[in-house]
């Protein structure tokens, strides 16, 4: 079933895999402190901002999977509240992990018919396309996080 394969690909990049990139978000972010996550390198986004950005999209699409409306907007995807201590950083990470699990679990039980259906509006393409795009988007930003982590290592 396509949905199981897609759910596993999503889990791999966010939670527990290493097949394509040799790592995943959870592995890369597990030892990042809030200070490192918020360290600015030139004009690049911070690790914290990229983490917020990925969670924003995961949570927004998950809301649709769970019967809600598509309420996210690209223009707000980098409007992260400031991280000022370790607890705030850990809350963001915990939300990312929990929502990633829920996202993958929701994808896993999708029928092939649902995967072919429009995702809220025909202009967004199918559920399948949106899930694939989420996985590709995650790999793109994981590469940035890995590089930022190296640039901000002490």
GROMACS .gro file of N, CA and C in nm:
model
  462
    1UNK      N    1   0.084  -0.119   0.000
    1UNK     CA    2   0.000   0.000   0.000
    1UNK      C    3   0.089   0.125   0.000
    2UNK      N    4   0.055   0.219  -0.084
    2UNK     CA    5   0.131   0.343  -0.099
    2UNK      C    6   0.140   0.421   0.031
    3UNK      N    7   0.033   0.424   0.106
    3UNK     CA    8   0.031   0.506   0.227
    3UNK      C    9   0.134   0.459   0.330
    4UNK      N   10   0.152   0.330   0.344
    4UNK     CA   11   0.251   0.278   0.439
    4UNK      C   12   0.392   0.319   0.396
    5UNK      N   13   0.420   0.309   0.269
    5UNK     CA   14   0.551   0.348   0.218
    5UNK      C   15   0.576   0.497   0.242
    6UNK      N   16   0.478   0.580   0.216
    6UNK     CA   17   0.494   0.724   0.236
    6UNK      C   18   0.510   0.757   0.385
    7UNK      N   19   0.433   0.692   0.469
    7UNK     CA   20   0.444   0.714   0.613
    7UNK      C   21   0.582   0.677   0.663
    8UNK      N   22   0.634   0.567   0.613
    8UNK     CA   23   0.768   0.524   0.655
    8UNK      C   24   0.876   0.619   0.605
    9UNK      N   25   0.861   0.673   0.485
    9UNK     CA   26   0.957   0.772   0.435
    9UNK      C   27   0.953   0.898   0.520
   10UNK      N   28   0.835   0.938   0.561
   10UNK     CA   29   0.822   1.055   0.647
   10UNK      C   30   0.887   1.029   0.784
   11UNK      N   31   0.858   0.912   0.842
   11UNK     CA   32   0.919   0.877   0.971
   11UNK      C   33   1.071   0.876   0.959
   12UNK      N   34   1.120   0.826   0.846
   12UNK     CA   35   1.264   0.815   0.827
   12UNK      C   36   1.333   0.951   0.832
   13UNK      N   37   1.280   1.050   0.766
   13UNK     CA   38   1.346   1.180   0.764
   13UNK      C   39   1.327   1.257   0.893
   14UNK      N   40   1.214   1.240   0.959
   14UNK     CA   41   1.190   1.317   1.081
   14UNK      C   42   1.235   1.246   1.207
   15UNK      N   43   1.212   1.116   1.216
   15UNK     CA   44   1.220   1.050   1.346
   15UNK      C   45   1.328   0.945   1.364
   16UNK      N   46   1.351   0.862   1.265
   16UNK     CA   47   1.434   0.746   1.299
   16UNK      C   48   1.511   0.681   1.185
   17UNK      N   49   1.520   0.744   1.072
   17UNK     CA   50   1.586   0.678   0.960
   17UNK      C   51   1.722   0.735   0.929
   18UNK      N   52   1.791   0.665   0.838
   18UNK     CA   53   1.920   0.715   0.792
   18UNK      C   54   1.952   0.668   0.651
   19UNK      N   55   1.853   0.616   0.581
   19UNK     CA   56   1.880   0.555   0.452
   19UNK      C   57   1.922   0.656   0.346
   20UNK      N   58   1.849   0.765   0.329
   20UNK     CA   59   1.881   0.860   0.223
   20UNK      C   60   1.987   0.960   0.266
   21UNK      N   61   1.968   1.024   0.380
   21UNK     CA   62   2.058   1.131   0.423
   21UNK      C   63   2.162   1.086   0.525
   22UNK      N   64   2.151   0.965   0.571
   22UNK     CA   65   2.243   0.917   0.673
   22UNK      C   66   2.210   0.969   0.811
   23UNK      N   67   2.100   1.041   0.824
   23UNK     CA   68   2.059   1.099   0.951
   23UNK      C   69   1.913   1.141   0.942
   24UNK      N   70   1.863   1.204   1.046
   24UNK     CA   71   1.725   1.252   1.048
   24UNK      C   72   1.716   1.371   1.144
   25UNK      N   73   1.601   1.435   1.149
   25UNK     CA   74   1.583   1.552   1.235
   25UNK      C   75   1.608   1.519   1.382
   26UNK      N   76   1.549   1.411   1.430
   26UNK     CA   77   1.561   1.380   1.572
   26UNK      C   78   1.707   1.357   1.611
   27UNK      N   79   1.780   1.285   1.527
   27UNK     CA   80   1.921   1.261   1.555
   27UNK      C   81   2.000   1.392   1.555
   28UNK      N   82   1.976   1.476   1.456
   28UNK     CA   83   2.052   1.600   1.444
   28UNK      C   84   2.019   1.701   1.553
   29UNK      N   85   1.893   1.708   1.594
   29UNK     CA   86   1.852   1.810   1.689
   29UNK      C   87   1.862   1.766   1.835
   30UNK      N   88   1.884   1.639   1.859
   30UNK     CA   89   1.882   1.586   1.997
   30UNK      C   90   1.987   1.647   2.088
   31UNK      N   91   2.100   1.689   2.033
   31UNK     CA   92   2.205   1.745   2.118
   31UNK      C   93   2.229   1.895   2.094
   32UNK      N   94   2.134   1.959   2.028
   32UNK     CA   95   2.145   2.103   2.002
   32UNK      C   96   2.085   2.178   2.121
   33UNK      N   97   2.162   2.269   2.177
   33UNK     CA   98   2.113   2.353   2.287
   33UNK      C   99   2.034   2.470   2.231
   34UNK      N  100   1.960   2.535   2.316
   34UNK     CA  101   1.883   2.650   2.269
   34UNK      C  102   1.976   2.762   2.220
   35UNK      N  103   2.093   2.773   2.282
   35UNK     CA  104   2.186   2.876   2.237
   35UNK      C  105   2.237   2.845   2.096
   36UNK      N  106   2.270   2.719   2.072
   36UNK     CA  107   2.315   2.683   1.938
   36UNK      C  108   2.201   2.698   1.838
   37UNK      N  109   2.081   2.658   1.877
   37UNK     CA  110   1.965   2.665   1.788
   37UNK      C  111   1.932   2.808   1.748
   38UNK      N  112   1.965   2.903   1.833
   38UNK     CA  113   1.931   3.043   1.804
   38UNK      C  114   2.050   3.126   1.756
   39UNK      N  115   2.164   3.061   1.737
   39UNK     CA  116   2.283   3.132   1.689
   39UNK      C  117   2.266   3.169   1.542
   40UNK      N  118   2.282   3.296   1.515
   40UNK     CA  119   2.270   3.348   1.379
   40UNK      C  120   2.404   3.336   1.308
   41UNK      N  121   2.401   3.286   1.185
   41UNK     CA  122   2.519   3.276   1.100
   41UNK      C  123   2.492   3.362   0.977
   42UNK      N  124   2.552   3.479   0.973
   42UNK     CA  125   2.530   3.569   0.860
   42UNK      C  126   2.382   3.598   0.840
   43UNK      N  127   2.338   3.586   0.717
   43UNK     CA  128   2.197   3.613   0.685
   43UNK      C  129   2.113   3.484   0.680
   44UNK      N  130   2.172   3.372   0.723
   44UNK     CA  131   2.101   3.244   0.718
   44UNK      C  132   1.998   3.233   0.829
   45UNK      N  133   1.898   3.151   0.806
   45UNK     CA  134   1.802   3.120   0.912
   45UNK      C  135   1.872   3.042   1.021
   46UNK      N  136   1.821   3.049   1.142
   46UNK     CA  137   1.877   2.972   1.252
   46UNK      C  138   1.819   2.830   1.252
   47UNK      N  139   1.882   2.743   1.325
   47UNK     CA  140   1.831   2.607   1.342
   47UNK      C  141   1.691   2.613   1.404
   48UNK      N  142   1.673   2.699   1.503
   48UNK     CA  143   1.542   2.711   1.568
   48UNK      C  144   1.435   2.757   1.469
   49UNK      N  145   1.469   2.852   1.385
   49UNK     CA  146   1.372   2.902   1.288
   49UNK      C  147   1.336   2.795   1.184
   50UNK      N  148   1.434   2.720   1.138
   50UNK     CA  149   1.406   2.612   1.044
   50UNK      C  150   1.323   2.500   1.109
   51UNK      N  151   1.349   2.475   1.236
   51UNK     CA  152   1.271   2.374   1.309
   51UNK      C  153   1.127   2.420   1.323
   52UNK      N  154   1.108   2.547   1.361
   52UNK     CA  155   0.973   2.603   1.369
   52UNK      C  156   0.903   2.592   1.233
   53UNK      N  157   0.973   2.632   1.129
   53UNK     CA  158   0.919   2.632   0.992
   53UNK      C  159   0.868   2.493   0.952
   54UNK      N  160   0.948   2.390   0.976
   54UNK     CA  161   0.904   2.254   0.943
   54UNK      C  162   0.784   2.214   1.028
   55UNK      N  163   0.789   2.245   1.156
   55UNK     CA  164   0.676   2.209   1.243
   55UNK      C  165   0.549   2.283   1.200
   56UNK      N  166   0.562   2.407   1.159
   56UNK     CA  167   0.448   2.486   1.114
   56UNK      C  168   0.374   2.413   1.002
   57UNK      N  169   0.448   2.365   0.903
   57UNK     CA  170   0.384   2.296   0.791
   57UNK      C  171   0.331   2.159   0.832
   58UNK      N  172   0.406   2.086   0.910
   58UNK     CA  173   0.360   1.954   0.954
   58UNK      C  174   0.230   1.969   1.033
   59UNK      N  175   0.226   2.061   1.127
   59UNK     CA  176   0.106   2.081   1.209
   59UNK      C  177  -0.011   2.129   1.124
   60UNK      N  178   0.017   2.216   1.029
   60UNK     CA  179  -0.090   2.269   0.944
   60UNK      C  180  -0.153   2.165   0.854
   61UNK      N  181  -0.072   2.081   0.794
   61UNK     CA  182  -0.123   1.975   0.708
   61UNK      C  183  -0.189   1.866   0.793
   62UNK      N  184  -0.130   1.836   0.907
   62UNK     CA  185  -0.189   1.740   1.000
   62UNK      C  186  -0.330   1.783   1.040
   63UNK      N  187  -0.351   1.911   1.060
   63UNK     CA  188  -0.483   1.961   1.093
   63UNK      C  189  -0.586   1.920   0.988
   64UNK      N  190  -0.548   1.926   0.863
   64UNK     CA  191  -0.638   1.884   0.754
   64UNK      C  192  -0.660   1.733   0.761
   65UNK      N  193  -0.552   1.658   0.782
   65UNK     CA  194  -0.564   1.511   0.792
   65UNK      C  195  -0.663   1.472   0.901
   66UNK      N  196  -0.669   1.552   1.007
   66UNK     CA  197  -0.754   1.519   1.121
   66UNK      C  198  -0.891   1.586   1.114
   67UNK      N  199  -0.928   1.636   0.994
   67UNK     CA  200  -1.062   1.687   0.972
   67UNK      C  201  -1.078   1.837   0.981
   68UNK      N  202  -0.970   1.909   1.005
   68UNK     CA  203  -0.977   2.055   1.015
   68UNK      C  204  -0.955   2.122   0.881
   69UNK      N  205  -0.949   2.251   0.885
   69UNK     CA  206  -0.928   2.331   0.765
   69UNK      C  207  -0.779   2.357   0.744
   70UNK      N  208  -0.744   2.394   0.622
   70UNK     CA  209  -0.608   2.436   0.592
   70UNK      C  210  -0.597   2.582   0.634
   71UNK      N  211  -0.532   2.607   0.746
   71UNK     CA  212  -0.527   2.741   0.804
   71UNK      C  213  -0.389   2.806   0.793
   72UNK      N  214  -0.289   2.730   0.750
   72UNK     CA  215  -0.155   2.785   0.743
   72UNK      C  216  -0.138   2.869   0.617
   73UNK      N  217  -0.046   2.963   0.625
   73UNK     CA  218  -0.014   3.049   0.511
   73UNK      C  219   0.138   3.060   0.503
   74UNK      N  220   0.191   3.050   0.382
   74UNK     CA  221   0.335   3.057   0.362
   74UNK      C  222   0.396   3.180   0.428
   75UNK      N  223   0.326   3.292   0.421
   75UNK     CA  224   0.381   3.418   0.473
   75UNK      C  225   0.405   3.415   0.624
   76UNK      N  226   0.345   3.319   0.694
   76UNK     CA  227   0.363   3.309   0.840
   76UNK      C  228   0.456   3.195   0.880
   77UNK      N  229   0.509   3.123   0.785
   77UNK     CA  230   0.582   3.000   0.817
   77UNK      C  231   0.717   3.023   0.884
   78UNK      N  232   0.762   3.147   0.887
   78UNK     CA  233   0.886   3.179   0.958
   78UNK      C  234   0.861   3.276   1.074
   79UNK      N  235   0.735   3.292   1.113
   79UNK     CA  236   0.700   3.384   1.223
   79UNK      C  237   0.708   3.311   1.357
   80UNK      N  238   0.827   3.272   1.391
   80UNK     CA  239   0.849   3.195   1.514
   80UNK      C  240   0.861   3.288   1.634
   81UNK      N  241   0.803   3.246   1.746
   81UNK     CA  242   0.830   3.321   1.869
   81UNK      C  243   0.976   3.301   1.908
   82UNK      N  244   1.035   3.398   1.976
   82UNK     CA  245   1.175   3.382   2.014
   82UNK      C  246   1.193   3.267   2.112
   83UNK      N  247   1.304   3.197   2.097
   83UNK     CA  248   1.345   3.093   2.192
   83UNK      C  249   1.445   3.160   2.285
   84UNK      N  250   1.414   3.165   2.414
   84UNK     CA  251   1.500   3.236   2.508
   84UNK      C  252   1.557   3.147   2.618
   85UNK      N  253   1.523   3.018   2.614
   85UNK     CA  254   1.578   2.927   2.714
   85UNK      C  255   1.564   2.782   2.665
   86UNK      N  256   1.627   2.691   2.735
   86UNK     CA  257   1.628   2.550   2.696
   86UNK      C  258   1.487   2.489   2.698
   87UNK      N  259   1.406   2.529   2.794
   87UNK     CA  260   1.270   2.475   2.806
   87UNK      C  261   1.188   2.508   2.682
   88UNK      N  262   1.196   2.630   2.635
   88UNK     CA  263   1.121   2.670   2.514
   88UNK      C  264   1.168   2.589   2.392
   89UNK      N  265   1.297   2.567   2.382
   89UNK     CA  266   1.353   2.487   2.273
   89UNK      C  267   1.300   2.344   2.282
   90UNK      N  268   1.302   2.287   2.401
   90UNK     CA  269   1.254   2.150   2.420
   90UNK      C  270   1.104   2.137   2.391
   91UNK      N  271   1.027   2.239   2.423
   91UNK     CA  272   0.883   2.238   2.392
   91UNK      C  273   0.863   2.235   2.241
   92UNK      N  274   0.940   2.314   2.167
   92UNK     CA  275   0.931   2.313   2.021
   92UNK      C  276   0.966   2.175   1.966
   93UNK      N  277   1.076   2.118   2.014
   93UNK     CA  278   1.117   1.986   1.967
   93UNK      C  279   1.012   1.880   2.002
   94UNK      N  280   0.961   1.884   2.123
   94UNK     CA  281   0.860   1.786   2.165
   94UNK      C  282   0.735   1.796   2.076
   95UNK      N  283   0.695   1.917   2.044
   95UNK     CA  284   0.580   1.936   1.954
   95UNK      C  285   0.608   1.880   1.816
   96UNK      N  286   0.730   1.902   1.768
   96UNK     CA  287   0.769   1.850   1.637
   96UNK      C  288   0.763   1.698   1.637
   97UNK      N  289   0.819   1.634   1.740
   97UNK     CA  290   0.819   1.487   1.744
   97UNK      C  291   0.677   1.431   1.755
   98UNK      N  292   0.597   1.488   1.842
   98UNK     CA  293   0.459   1.438   1.861
   98UNK      C  294   0.376   1.456   1.735
   99UNK      N  295   0.385   1.573   1.673
   99UNK     CA  296   0.308   1.596   1.551
   99UNK      C  297   0.360   1.515   1.434
  100UNK      N  298   0.490   1.489   1.431
  100UNK     CA  299   0.546   1.404   1.325
  100UNK      C  300   0.495   1.261   1.338
  101UNK      N  301   0.485   1.212   1.458
  101UNK     CA  302   0.430   1.077   1.480
  101UNK      C  303   0.285   1.074   1.435
  102UNK      N  304   0.207   1.173   1.477
  102UNK     CA  305   0.065   1.178   1.438
  102UNK      C  306   0.050   1.191   1.286
  103UNK      N  307   0.136   1.271   1.224
  103UNK     CA  308   0.133   1.290   1.079
  103UNK      C  309   0.157   1.156   1.009
  104UNK      N  310   0.263   1.087   1.048
  104UNK     CA  311   0.296   0.959   0.986
  104UNK      C  312   0.185   0.856   1.010
  105UNK      N  313   0.131   0.853   1.130
  105UNK     CA  314   0.022   0.759   1.160
  105UNK      C  315  -0.100   0.788   1.075
  106UNK      N  316  -0.130   0.916   1.052
  106UNK     CA  317  -0.245   0.954   0.969
  106UNK      C  318  -0.222   0.913   0.824
  107UNK      N  319  -0.101   0.934   0.774
  107UNK     CA  320  -0.069   0.896   0.636
  107UNK      C  321  -0.079   0.745   0.619
  108UNK      N  322  -0.031   0.671   0.716
  108UNK     CA  323  -0.025   0.525   0.706
  108UNK      C  324  -0.162   0.462   0.680
  109UNK      N  325  -0.267   0.521   0.730
  109UNK     CA  326  -0.400   0.461   0.716
  109UNK      C  327  -0.481   0.521   0.601
  110UNK      N  328  -0.421   0.607   0.522
  110UNK     CA  329  -0.492   0.668   0.409
  110UNK      C  330  -0.513   0.565   0.297
  111UNK      N  331  -0.629   0.570   0.239
  111UNK     CA  332  -0.658   0.481   0.126
  111UNK      C  333  -0.595   0.538   0.000
  112UNK      N  334  -0.577   0.451  -0.099
  112UNK     CA  335  -0.525   0.497  -0.228
  112UNK      C  336  -0.620   0.598  -0.290
  113UNK      N  337  -0.751   0.580  -0.268
  113UNK     CA  338  -0.849   0.677  -0.320
  113UNK      C  339  -0.827   0.815  -0.259
  114UNK      N  340  -0.805   0.821  -0.128
  114UNK     CA  341  -0.781   0.950  -0.063
  114UNK      C  342  -0.651   1.012  -0.114
  115UNK      N  343  -0.548   0.932  -0.130
  115UNK     CA  344  -0.420   0.985  -0.178
  115UNK      C  345  -0.433   1.051  -0.315
  116UNK      N  346  -0.528   1.005  -0.396
  116UNK     CA  347  -0.550   1.062  -0.530
  116UNK      C  348  -0.639   1.187  -0.526
  117UNK      N  349  -0.711   1.209  -0.417
  117UNK     CA  350  -0.803   1.322  -0.408
  117UNK      C  351  -0.729   1.454  -0.392
  118UNK      N  352  -0.798   1.562  -0.431
  118UNK     CA  353  -0.742   1.696  -0.412
  118UNK      C  354  -0.725   1.725  -0.265
  119UNK      N  355  -0.616   1.789  -0.233
  119UNK     CA  356  -0.588   1.831  -0.096
  119UNK      C  357  -0.650   1.968  -0.074
  120UNK      N  358  -0.766   1.972  -0.016
  120UNK     CA  359  -0.846   2.090   0.017
  120UNK      C  360  -0.890   2.173  -0.104
  121UNK      N  361  -0.810   2.182  -0.208
  121UNK     CA  362  -0.842   2.263  -0.325
  121UNK      C  363  -0.759   2.208  -0.441
  122UNK      N  364  -0.817   2.198  -0.559
  122UNK     CA  365  -0.741   2.144  -0.673
  122UNK      C  366  -0.608   2.214  -0.699
  123UNK      N  367  -0.597   2.343  -0.665
  123UNK     CA  368  -0.471   2.415  -0.690
  123UNK      C  369  -0.355   2.360  -0.609
  124UNK      N  370  -0.383   2.284  -0.500
  124UNK     CA  371  -0.276   2.226  -0.418
  124UNK      C  372  -0.239   2.085  -0.460
  125UNK      N  373  -0.308   2.032  -0.558
  125UNK     CA  374  -0.279   1.896  -0.601
  125UNK      C  375  -0.339   1.794  -0.506
  126UNK      N  376  -0.292   1.672  -0.519
  126UNK     CA  377  -0.348   1.561  -0.442
  126UNK      C  378  -0.286   1.549  -0.303
  127UNK      N  379  -0.349   1.467  -0.220
  127UNK     CA  380  -0.291   1.433  -0.091
  127UNK      C  381  -0.151   1.372  -0.113
  128UNK      N  382  -0.141   1.283  -0.210
  128UNK     CA  383  -0.012   1.218  -0.240
  128UNK      C  384   0.095   1.322  -0.269
  129UNK      N  385   0.063   1.417  -0.353
  129UNK     CA  386   0.160   1.521  -0.390
  129UNK      C  387   0.202   1.602  -0.268
  130UNK      N  388   0.107   1.635  -0.182
  130UNK     CA  389   0.138   1.714  -0.063
  130UNK      C  390   0.224   1.638   0.036
  131UNK      N  391   0.200   1.509   0.052
  131UNK     CA  392   0.282   1.428   0.142
  131UNK      C  393   0.423   1.415   0.085
  132UNK      N  394   0.433   1.388  -0.044
  132UNK     CA  395   0.565   1.382  -0.108
  132UNK      C  396   0.640   1.515  -0.094
  133UNK      N  397   0.568   1.624  -0.112
  133UNK     CA  398   0.630   1.756  -0.101
  133UNK      C  399   0.678   1.781   0.041
  134UNK      N  400   0.603   1.734   0.141
  134UNK     CA  401   0.644   1.750   0.279
  134UNK      C  402   0.775   1.676   0.304
  135UNK      N  403   0.788   1.556   0.249
  135UNK     CA  404   0.910   1.477   0.266
  135UNK      C  405   1.027   1.547   0.197
  136UNK      N  406   1.007   1.594   0.075
  136UNK     CA  407   1.113   1.664   0.003
  136UNK      C  408   1.152   1.794   0.075
  137UNK      N  409   1.055   1.865   0.124
  137UNK     CA  410   1.077   1.989   0.198
  137UNK      C  411   1.160   1.960   0.323
  138UNK      N  412   1.129   1.851   0.389
  138UNK     CA  413   1.203   1.812   0.511
  138UNK      C  414   1.349   1.781   0.479
  139UNK      N  415   1.374   1.711   0.370
  139UNK     CA  416   1.514   1.682   0.333
  139UNK      C  417   1.589   1.811   0.301
  140UNK      N  418   1.525   1.901   0.231
  140UNK     CA  419   1.588   2.028   0.196
  140UNK      C  420   1.635   2.101   0.322
  141UNK      N  421   1.545   2.116   0.419
  141UNK     CA  422   1.581   2.189   0.540
  141UNK      C  423   1.673   2.109   0.632
  142UNK      N  424   1.666   1.976   0.627
  142UNK     CA  425   1.759   1.897   0.707
  142UNK      C  426   1.902   1.926   0.664
  143UNK      N  427   1.925   1.937   0.535
  143UNK     CA  428   2.059   1.971   0.486
  143UNK      C  429   2.106   2.104   0.542
  144UNK      N  430   2.018   2.202   0.548
  144UNK     CA  431   2.053   2.331   0.605
  144UNK      C  432   2.085   2.318   0.754
  145UNK      N  433   2.005   2.242   0.824
  145UNK     CA  434   2.026   2.224   0.968
  145UNK      C  435   2.161   2.157   0.995
  146UNK      N  436   2.193   2.055   0.917
  146UNK     CA  437   2.321   1.986   0.934
  146UNK      C  438   2.437   2.085   0.915
  147UNK      N  439   2.429   2.166   0.813
  147UNK     CA  440   2.536   2.265   0.789
  147UNK      C  441   2.541   2.371   0.899
  148UNK      N  442   2.426   2.420   0.940
  148UNK     CA  443   2.423   2.519   1.048
  148UNK      C  444   2.476   2.461   1.178
  149UNK      N  445   2.444   2.336   1.203
  149UNK     CA  446   2.494   2.272   1.324
  149UNK      C  447   2.647   2.269   1.324
  150UNK      N  448   2.707   2.241   1.211
  150UNK     CA  449   2.853   2.241   1.200
  150UNK      C  450   2.909   2.382   1.216
  151UNK      N  451   2.843   2.479   1.159
  151UNK     CA  452   2.890   2.618   1.166
  151UNK      C  453   2.876   2.679   1.305
  152UNK      N  454   2.784   2.625   1.384
  152UNK     CA  455   2.761   2.681   1.519
  152UNK      C  456   2.818   2.594   1.629
  153UNK      N  457   2.885   2.487   1.594
  153UNK     CA  458   2.943   2.398   1.695
  153UNK      C  459   3.054   2.473   1.769
  154UNK      N  460   3.062   2.446   1.895
  154UNK     CA  461   3.166   2.513   1.976
  154UNK      C  462   3.281   2.421   2.003
   0.00000   0.00000   0.00000
